[in-house]
PDB file of C-alpha atoms (C1' of nucleotides) in Angstrom:
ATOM      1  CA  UNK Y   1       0.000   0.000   0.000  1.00 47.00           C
ATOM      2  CA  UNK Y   2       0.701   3.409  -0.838  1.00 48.00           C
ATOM      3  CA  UNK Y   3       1.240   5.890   1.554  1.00 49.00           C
ATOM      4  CA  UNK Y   4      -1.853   7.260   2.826  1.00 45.00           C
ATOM      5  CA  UNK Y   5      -2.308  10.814   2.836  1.00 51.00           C
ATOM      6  CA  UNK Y   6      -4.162  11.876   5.094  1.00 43.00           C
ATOM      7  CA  UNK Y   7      -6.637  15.147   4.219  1.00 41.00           C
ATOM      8  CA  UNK Y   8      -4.876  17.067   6.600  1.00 41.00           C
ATOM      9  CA  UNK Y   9      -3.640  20.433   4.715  1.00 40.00           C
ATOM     10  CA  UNK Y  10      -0.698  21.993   6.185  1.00 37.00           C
ATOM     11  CA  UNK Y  11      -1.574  25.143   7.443  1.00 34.00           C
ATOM     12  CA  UNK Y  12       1.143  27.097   5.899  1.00 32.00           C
ATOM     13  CA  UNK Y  13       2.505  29.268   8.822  1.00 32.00           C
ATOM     14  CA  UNK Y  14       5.335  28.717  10.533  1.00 32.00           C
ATOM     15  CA  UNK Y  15       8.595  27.509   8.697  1.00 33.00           C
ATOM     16  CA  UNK Y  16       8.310  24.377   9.993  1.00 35.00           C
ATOM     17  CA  UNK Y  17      11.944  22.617  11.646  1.00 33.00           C
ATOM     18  CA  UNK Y  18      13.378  20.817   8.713  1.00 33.00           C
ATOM     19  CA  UNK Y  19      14.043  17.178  10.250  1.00 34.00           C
ATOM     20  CA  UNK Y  20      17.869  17.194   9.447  1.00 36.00           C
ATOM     21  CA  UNK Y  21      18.809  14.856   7.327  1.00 39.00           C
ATOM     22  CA  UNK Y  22      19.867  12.479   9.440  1.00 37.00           C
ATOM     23  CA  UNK Y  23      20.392   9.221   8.786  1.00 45.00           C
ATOM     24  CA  UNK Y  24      20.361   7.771   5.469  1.00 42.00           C
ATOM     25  CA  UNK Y  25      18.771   4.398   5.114  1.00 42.00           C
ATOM     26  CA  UNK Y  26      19.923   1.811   7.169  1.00 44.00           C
ATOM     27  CA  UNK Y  27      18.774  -0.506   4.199  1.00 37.00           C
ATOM     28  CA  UNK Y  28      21.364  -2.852   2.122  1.00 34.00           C
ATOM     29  CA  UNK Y  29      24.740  -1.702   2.879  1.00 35.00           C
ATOM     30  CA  UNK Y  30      25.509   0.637   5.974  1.00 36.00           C
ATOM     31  CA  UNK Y  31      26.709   3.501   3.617  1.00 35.00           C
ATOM     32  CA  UNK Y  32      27.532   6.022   5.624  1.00 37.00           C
ATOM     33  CA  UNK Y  33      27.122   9.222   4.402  1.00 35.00           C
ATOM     34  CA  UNK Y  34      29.685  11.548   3.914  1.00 33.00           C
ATOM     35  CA  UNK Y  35      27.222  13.834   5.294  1.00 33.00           C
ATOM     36  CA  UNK Y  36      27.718  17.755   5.951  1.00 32.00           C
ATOM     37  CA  UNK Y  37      31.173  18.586   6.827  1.00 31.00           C
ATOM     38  CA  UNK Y  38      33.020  18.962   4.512  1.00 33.00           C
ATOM     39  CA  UNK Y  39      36.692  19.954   5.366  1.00 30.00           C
ATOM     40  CA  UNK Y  40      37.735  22.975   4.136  1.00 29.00           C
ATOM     41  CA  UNK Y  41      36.038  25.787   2.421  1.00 30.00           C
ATOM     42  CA  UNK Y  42      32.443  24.384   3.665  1.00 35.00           C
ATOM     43  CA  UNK Y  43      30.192  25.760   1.167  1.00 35.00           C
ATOM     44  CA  UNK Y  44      26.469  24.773   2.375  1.00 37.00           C
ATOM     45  CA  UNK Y  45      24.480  25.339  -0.551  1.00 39.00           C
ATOM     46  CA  UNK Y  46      26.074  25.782  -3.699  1.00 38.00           C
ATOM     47  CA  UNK Y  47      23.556  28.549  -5.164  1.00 40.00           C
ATOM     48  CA  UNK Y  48      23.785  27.986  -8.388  1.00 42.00           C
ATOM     49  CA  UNK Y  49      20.143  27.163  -9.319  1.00 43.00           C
ATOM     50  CA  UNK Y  50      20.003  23.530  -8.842  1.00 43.00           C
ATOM     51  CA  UNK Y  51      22.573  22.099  -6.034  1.00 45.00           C
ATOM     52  CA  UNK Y  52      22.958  18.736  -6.715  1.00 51.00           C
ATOM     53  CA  UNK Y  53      23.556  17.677 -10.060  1.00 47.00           C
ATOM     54  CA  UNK Y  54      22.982  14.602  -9.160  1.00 56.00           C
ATOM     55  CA  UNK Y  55      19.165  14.877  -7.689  1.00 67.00           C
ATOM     56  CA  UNK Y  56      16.451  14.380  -9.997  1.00 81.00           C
ATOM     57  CA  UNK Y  57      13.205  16.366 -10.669  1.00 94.00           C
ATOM     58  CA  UNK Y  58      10.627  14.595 -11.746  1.00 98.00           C
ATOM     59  CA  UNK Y  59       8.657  11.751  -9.571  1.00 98.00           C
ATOM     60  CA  UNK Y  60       6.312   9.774  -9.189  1.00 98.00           C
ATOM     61  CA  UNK Y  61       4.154   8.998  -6.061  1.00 98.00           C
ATOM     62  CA  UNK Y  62       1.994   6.102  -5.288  1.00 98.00           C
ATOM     63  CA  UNK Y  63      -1.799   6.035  -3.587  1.00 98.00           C
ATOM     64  CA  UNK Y  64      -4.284   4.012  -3.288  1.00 98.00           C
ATOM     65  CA  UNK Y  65      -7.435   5.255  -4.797  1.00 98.00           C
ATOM     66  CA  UNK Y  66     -10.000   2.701  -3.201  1.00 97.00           C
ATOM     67  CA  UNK Y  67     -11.414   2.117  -0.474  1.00 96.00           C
ATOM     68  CA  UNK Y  68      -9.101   0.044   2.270  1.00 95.00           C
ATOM     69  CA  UNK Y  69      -8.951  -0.650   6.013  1.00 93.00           C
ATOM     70  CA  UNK Y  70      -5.819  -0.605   7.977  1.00 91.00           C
ATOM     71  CA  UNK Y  71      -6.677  -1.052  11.608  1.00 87.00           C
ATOM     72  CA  UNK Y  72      -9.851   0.372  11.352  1.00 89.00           C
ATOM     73  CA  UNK Y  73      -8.640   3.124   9.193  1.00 92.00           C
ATOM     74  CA  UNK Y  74      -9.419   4.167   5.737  1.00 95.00           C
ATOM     75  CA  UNK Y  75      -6.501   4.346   3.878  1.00 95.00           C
ATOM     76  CA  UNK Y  76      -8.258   5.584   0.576  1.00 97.00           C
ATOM     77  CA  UNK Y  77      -6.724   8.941  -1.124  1.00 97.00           C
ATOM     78  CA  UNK Y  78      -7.038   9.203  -4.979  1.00 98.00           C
ATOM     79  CA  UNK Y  79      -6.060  12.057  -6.932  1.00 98.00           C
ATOM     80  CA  UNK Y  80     -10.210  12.989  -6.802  1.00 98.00           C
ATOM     81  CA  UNK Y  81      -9.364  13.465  -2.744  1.00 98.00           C
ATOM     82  CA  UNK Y  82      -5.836  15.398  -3.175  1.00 98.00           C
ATOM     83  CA  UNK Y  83      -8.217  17.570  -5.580  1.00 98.00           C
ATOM     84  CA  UNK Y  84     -10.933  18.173  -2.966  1.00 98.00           C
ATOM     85  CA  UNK Y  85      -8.998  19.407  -0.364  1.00 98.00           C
ATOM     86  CA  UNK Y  86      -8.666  23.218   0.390  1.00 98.00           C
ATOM     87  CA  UNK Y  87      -5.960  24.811  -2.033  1.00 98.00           C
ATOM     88  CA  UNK Y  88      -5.852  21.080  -3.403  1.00 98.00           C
ATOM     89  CA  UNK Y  89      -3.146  20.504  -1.607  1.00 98.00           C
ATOM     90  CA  UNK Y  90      -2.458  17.950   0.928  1.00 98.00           C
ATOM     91  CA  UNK Y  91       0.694  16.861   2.952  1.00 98.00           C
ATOM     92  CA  UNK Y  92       2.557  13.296   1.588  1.00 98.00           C
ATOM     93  CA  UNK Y  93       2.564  11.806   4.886  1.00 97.00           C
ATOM     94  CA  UNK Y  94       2.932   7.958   5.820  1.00 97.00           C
ATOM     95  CA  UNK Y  95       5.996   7.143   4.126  1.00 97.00           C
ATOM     96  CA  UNK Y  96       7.697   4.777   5.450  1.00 97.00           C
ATOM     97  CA  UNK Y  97      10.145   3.267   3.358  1.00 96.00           C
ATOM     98  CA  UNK Y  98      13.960   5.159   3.733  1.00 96.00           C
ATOM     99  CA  UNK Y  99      14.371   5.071  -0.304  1.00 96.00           C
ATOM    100  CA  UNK Y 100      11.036   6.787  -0.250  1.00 97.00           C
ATOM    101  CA  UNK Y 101      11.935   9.067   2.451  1.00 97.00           C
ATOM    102  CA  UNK Y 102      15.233   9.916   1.246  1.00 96.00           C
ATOM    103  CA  UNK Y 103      13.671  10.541  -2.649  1.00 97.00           C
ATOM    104  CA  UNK Y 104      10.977  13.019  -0.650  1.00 98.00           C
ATOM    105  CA  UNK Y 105      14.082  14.696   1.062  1.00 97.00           C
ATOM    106  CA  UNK Y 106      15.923  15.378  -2.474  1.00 96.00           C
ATOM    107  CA  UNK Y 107      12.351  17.271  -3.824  1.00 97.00           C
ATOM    108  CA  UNK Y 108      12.430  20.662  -4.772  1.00 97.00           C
ATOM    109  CA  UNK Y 109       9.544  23.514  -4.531  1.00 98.00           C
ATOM    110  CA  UNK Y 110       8.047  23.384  -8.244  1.00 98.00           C
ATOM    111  CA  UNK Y 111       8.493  20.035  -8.986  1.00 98.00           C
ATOM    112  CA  UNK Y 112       6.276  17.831 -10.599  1.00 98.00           C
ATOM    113  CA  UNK Y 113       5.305  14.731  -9.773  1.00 98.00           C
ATOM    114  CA  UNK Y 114       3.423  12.004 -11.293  1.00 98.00           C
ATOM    115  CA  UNK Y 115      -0.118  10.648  -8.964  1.00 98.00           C
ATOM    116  CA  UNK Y 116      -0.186   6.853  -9.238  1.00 98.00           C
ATOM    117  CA  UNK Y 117      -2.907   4.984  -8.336  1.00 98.00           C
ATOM    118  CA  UNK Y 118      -1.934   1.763  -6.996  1.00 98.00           C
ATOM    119  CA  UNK Y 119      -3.558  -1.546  -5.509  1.00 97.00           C
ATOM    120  CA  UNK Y 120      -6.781  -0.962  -7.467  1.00 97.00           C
ATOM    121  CA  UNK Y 121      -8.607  -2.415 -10.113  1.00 96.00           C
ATOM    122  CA  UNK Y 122      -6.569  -0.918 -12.824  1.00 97.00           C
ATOM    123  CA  UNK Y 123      -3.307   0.930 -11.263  1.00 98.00           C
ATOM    124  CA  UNK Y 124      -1.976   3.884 -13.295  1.00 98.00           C
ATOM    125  CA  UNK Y 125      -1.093   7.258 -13.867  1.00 98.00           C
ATOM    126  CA  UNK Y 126      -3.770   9.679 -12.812  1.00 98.00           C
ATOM    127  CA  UNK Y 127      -2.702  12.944 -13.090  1.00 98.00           C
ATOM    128  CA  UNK Y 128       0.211  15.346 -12.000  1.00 98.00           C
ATOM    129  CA  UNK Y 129       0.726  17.214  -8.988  1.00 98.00           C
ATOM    130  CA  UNK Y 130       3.490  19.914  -7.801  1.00 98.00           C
ATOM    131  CA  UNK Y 131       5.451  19.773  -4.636  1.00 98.00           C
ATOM    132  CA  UNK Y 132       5.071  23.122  -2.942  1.00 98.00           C
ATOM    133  CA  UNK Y 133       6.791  22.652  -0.080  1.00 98.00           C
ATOM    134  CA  UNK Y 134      10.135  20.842   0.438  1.00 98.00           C
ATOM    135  CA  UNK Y 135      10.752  17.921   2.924  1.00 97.00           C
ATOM    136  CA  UNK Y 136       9.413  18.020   6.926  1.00 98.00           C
ATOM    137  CA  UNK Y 137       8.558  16.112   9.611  1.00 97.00           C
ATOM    138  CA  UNK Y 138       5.873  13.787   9.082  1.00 97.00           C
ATOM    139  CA  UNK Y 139       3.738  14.508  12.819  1.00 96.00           C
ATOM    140  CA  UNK Y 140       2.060  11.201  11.731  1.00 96.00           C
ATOM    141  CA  UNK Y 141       4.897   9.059  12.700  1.00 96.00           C
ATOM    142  CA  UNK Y 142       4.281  10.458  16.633  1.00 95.00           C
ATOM    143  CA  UNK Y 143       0.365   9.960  16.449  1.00 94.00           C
ATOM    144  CA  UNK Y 144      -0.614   6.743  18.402  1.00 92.00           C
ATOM    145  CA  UNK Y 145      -3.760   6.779  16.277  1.00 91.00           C
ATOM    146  CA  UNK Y 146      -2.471   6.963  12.707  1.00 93.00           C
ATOM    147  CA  UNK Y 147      -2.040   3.778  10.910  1.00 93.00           C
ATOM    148  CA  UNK Y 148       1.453   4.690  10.719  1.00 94.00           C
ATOM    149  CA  UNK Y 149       2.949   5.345  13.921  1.00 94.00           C
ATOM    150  CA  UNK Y 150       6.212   4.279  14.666  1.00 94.00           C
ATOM    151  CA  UNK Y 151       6.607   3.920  18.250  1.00 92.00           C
ATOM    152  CA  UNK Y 152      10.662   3.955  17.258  1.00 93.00           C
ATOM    153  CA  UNK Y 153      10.547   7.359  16.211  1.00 94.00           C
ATOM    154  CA  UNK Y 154      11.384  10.442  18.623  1.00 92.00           C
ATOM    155  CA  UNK Y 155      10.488  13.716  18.480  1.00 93.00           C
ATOM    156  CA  UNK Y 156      13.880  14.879  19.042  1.00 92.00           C
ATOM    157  CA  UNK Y 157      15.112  12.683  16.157  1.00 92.00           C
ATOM    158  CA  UNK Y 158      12.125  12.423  13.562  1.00 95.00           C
ATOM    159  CA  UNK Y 159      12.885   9.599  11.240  1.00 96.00           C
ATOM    160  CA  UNK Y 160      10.045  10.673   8.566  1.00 97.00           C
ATOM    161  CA  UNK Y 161       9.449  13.274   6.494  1.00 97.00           C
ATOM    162  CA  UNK Y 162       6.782  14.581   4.587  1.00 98.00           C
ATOM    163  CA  UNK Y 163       6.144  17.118   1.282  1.00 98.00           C
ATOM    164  CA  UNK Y 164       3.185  18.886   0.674  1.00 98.00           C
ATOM    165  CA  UNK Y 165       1.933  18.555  -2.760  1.00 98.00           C
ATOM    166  CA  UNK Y 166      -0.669  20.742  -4.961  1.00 98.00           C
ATOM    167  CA  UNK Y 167      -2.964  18.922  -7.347  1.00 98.00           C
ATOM    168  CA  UNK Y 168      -2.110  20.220 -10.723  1.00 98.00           C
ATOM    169  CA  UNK Y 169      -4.422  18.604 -13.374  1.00 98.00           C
ATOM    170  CA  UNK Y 170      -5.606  14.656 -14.395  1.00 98.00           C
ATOM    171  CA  UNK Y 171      -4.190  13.173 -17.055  1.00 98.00           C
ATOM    172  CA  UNK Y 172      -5.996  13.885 -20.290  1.00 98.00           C
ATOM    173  CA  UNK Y 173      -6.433   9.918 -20.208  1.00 98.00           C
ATOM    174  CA  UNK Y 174      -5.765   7.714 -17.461  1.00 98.00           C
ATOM    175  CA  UNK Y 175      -2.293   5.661 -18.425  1.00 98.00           C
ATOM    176  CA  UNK Y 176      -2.521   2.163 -17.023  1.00 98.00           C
ATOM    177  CA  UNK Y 177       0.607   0.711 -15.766  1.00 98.00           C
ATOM    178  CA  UNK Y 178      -0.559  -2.244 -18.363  1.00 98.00           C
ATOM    179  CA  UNK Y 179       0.524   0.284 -20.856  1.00 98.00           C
ATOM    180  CA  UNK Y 180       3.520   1.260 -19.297  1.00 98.00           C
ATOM    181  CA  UNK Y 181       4.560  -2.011 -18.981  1.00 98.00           C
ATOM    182  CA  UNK Y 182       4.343  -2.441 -22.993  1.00 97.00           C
ATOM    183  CA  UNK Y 183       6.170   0.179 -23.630  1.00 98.00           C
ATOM    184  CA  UNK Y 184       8.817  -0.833 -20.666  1.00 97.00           C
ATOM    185  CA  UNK Y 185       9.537  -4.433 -22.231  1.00 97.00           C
ATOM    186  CA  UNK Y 186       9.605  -3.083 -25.797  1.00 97.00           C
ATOM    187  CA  UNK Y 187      11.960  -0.038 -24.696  1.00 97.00           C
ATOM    188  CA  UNK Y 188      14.227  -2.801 -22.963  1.00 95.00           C
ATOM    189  CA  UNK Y 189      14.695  -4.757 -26.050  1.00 94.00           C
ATOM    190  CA  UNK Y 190      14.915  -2.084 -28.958  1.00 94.00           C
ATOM    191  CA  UNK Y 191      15.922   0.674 -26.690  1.00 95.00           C
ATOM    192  CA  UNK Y 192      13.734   3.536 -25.550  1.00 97.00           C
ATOM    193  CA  UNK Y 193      12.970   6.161 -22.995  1.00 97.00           C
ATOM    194  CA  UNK Y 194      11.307   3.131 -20.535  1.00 97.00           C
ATOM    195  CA  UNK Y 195      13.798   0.896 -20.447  1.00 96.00           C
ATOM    196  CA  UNK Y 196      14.976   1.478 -16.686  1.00 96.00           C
ATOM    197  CA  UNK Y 197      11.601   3.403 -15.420  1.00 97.00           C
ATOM    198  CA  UNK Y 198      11.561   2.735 -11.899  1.00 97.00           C
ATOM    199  CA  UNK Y 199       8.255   1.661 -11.714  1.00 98.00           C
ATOM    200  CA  UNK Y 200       9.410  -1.345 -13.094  1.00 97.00           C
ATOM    201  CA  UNK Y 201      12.907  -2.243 -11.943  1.00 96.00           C
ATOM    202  CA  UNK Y 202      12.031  -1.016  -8.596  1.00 96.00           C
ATOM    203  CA  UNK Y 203       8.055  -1.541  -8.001  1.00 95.00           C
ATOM    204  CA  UNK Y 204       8.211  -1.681  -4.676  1.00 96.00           C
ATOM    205  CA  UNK Y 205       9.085   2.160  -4.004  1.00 97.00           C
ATOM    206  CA  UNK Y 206       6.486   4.477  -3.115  1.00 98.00           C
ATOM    207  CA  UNK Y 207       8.012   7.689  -4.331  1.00 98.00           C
ATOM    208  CA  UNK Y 208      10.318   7.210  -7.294  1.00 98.00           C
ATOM    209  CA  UNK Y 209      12.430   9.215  -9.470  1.00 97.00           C
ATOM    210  CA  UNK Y 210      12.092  10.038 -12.900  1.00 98.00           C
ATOM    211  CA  UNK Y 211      14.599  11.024 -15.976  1.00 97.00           C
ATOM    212  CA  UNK Y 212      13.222  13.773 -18.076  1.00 97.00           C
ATOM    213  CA  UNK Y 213      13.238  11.554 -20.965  1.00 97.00           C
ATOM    214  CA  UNK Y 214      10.539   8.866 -18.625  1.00 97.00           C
ATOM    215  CA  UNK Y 215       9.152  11.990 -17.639  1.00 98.00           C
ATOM    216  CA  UNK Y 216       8.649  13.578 -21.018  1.00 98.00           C
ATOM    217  CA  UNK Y 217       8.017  10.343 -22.856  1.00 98.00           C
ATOM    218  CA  UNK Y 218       5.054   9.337 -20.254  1.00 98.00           C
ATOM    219  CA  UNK Y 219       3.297  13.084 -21.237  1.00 98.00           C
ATOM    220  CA  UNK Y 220       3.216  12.231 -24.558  1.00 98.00           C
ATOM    221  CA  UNK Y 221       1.279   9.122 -24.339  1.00 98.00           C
ATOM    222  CA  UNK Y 222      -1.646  12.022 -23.283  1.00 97.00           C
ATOM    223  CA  UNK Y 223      -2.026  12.224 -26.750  1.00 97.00           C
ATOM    224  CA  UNK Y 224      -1.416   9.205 -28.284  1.00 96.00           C
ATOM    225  CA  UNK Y 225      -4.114   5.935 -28.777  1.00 94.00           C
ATOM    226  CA  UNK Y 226      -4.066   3.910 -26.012  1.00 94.00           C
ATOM    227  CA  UNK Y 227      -1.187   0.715 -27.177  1.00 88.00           C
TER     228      UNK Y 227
ATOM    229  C1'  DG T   1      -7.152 -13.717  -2.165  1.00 96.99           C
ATOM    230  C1'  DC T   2      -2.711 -15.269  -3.760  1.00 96.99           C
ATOM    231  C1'  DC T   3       1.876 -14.744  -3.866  1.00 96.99           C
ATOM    232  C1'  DA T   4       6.512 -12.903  -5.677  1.00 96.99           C
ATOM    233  C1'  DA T   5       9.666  -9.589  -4.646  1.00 96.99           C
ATOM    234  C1'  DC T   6      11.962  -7.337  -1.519  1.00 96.99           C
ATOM    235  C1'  DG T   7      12.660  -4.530   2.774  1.00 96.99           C
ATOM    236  C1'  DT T   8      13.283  -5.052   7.897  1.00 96.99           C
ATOM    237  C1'  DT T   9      14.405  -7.343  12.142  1.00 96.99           C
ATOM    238  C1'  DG T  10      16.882  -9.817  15.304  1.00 96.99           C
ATOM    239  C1'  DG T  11      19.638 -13.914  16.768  1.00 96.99           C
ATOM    240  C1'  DC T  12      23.984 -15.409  16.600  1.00 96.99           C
TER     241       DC T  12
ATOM    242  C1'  DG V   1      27.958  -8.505   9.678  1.00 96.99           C
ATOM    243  C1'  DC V   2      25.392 -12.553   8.009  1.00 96.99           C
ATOM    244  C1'  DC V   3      21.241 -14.444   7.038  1.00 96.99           C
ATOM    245  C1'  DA V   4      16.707 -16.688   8.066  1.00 96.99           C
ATOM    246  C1'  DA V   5      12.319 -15.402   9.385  1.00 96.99           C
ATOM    247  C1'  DC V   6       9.002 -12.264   8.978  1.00 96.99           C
ATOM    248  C1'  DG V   7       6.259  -8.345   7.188  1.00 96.99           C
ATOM    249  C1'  DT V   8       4.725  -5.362   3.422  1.00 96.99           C
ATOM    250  C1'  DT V   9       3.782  -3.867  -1.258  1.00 96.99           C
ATOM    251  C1'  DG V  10       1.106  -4.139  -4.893  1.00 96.99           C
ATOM    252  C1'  DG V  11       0.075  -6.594  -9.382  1.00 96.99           C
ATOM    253  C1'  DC V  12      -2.789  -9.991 -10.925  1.00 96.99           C
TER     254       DC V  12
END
DNA sequence: GCCAACGTTGGC
DNA sequence: GCCAACGTTGGC
């Protein structure tokens, strides 16, 4: 299951804390990030536009658009709820998954992001969305009463973080991921923009990266016949 | 509802 | 630090 959002929209006072970045996935290897200090001329932020070269800036971000119950709880939020809420926007809360996390961390304000609908009768692509406001703690994680509580997880150490994210507009069609998935296998044996597309190599992630070429390629199928 | 894939946990 | 057991994701 997706994350579940929850309908709660972020009133948008106070700067919240950012959760430093602490750790960095405890996953597969130990890597230990070189984090922060870095000897010598410590330059923060590099402010040439975009920082990182490496970071991406497009994604895409799983929900479940049906109707499910997680202790009790309806875990339901389709890109119809993220587009009913006030301002249409609505925090990404409920991750809780480090890859995810540490994907959410890397978004920038004005990104776009894909709004997947997965674990339904036919998952897909539903529309696109903008993250308008960059990576914070997820208050979830400390709520004995949200279906994702983490009782390991201290408010003066946060392990999850959140983005908020603004509905943008549906998809002029729905893309199914069976479509996707056509195009995938085809791009991995004759080349094409699909060939490594996360959904695929990784399905398991929540929030995923895309290449502007995924990114750009999935847009145009908008206006293509269904394959 | 089944189950494959894969992430997480905990014993050693 | 390895790895088996366990839990979760999410397509089908």
């Amino acid at each position: 299951m997706p994350p579940k959002k929850k309908a709660q929209v972020v009133k948008k006072t106070a700067k919240s804390e950012k959760g430093d970045d602490g750790e960095t996935a405890p996953s597969g290897g130990k890597r230990k990030t070189a984090a922060s200090v870095d000897r010598g001329g410590n330059k923060q932020k590099i402010p040439s536009s975009s920082a990182d070269s490496s970071l991406h800036c497009h994604w895409l971000m799983k929900s479940e658009p049906e109707s499910r119950f997680e202790n009790g709880i309806d875990v339901k939020f389709g890109i119809e709820d993220l587009k009913k809420l006030p301002d249409q926007t609505g925090c990404w809360d409920g991750v809780r998954n480090y890859q995810a996390r540490n994907f959410m961390r890397q978004m920038k304000e004005g990104q776009l992001a894909f709004f997947y609908h997965s674990n339904c009768k036919e998952p897909g692509i539903a529309g696109l969305m903008k993250i308008v406001k960059e990576s914070y703690v997820d208050h979830t994680q400390f709520d004995r009463k949200d279906v994702h509580y983490d009782a390991s997880s201290k408010p003066e150490n946060p392990k999850w973080s959140m983005v908020d994210v603004q509905y943008q507009r549906t998809m002029k069609r729905y893309i199914p991921l069976s479509e996707l998935k056509k195009y995938h296998l085809q791009h991995r044996d004759k080349g094409g923009p699909l060939k490594d597309m996360a959904l695929f190599t990784r399905a398991r992630l929540s929030v995923q990266p895309l290449t502007t070429e995924e990114f750009d390629f999935v847009l145009s199928l908008e206006d293509k016949e269904p394959l």
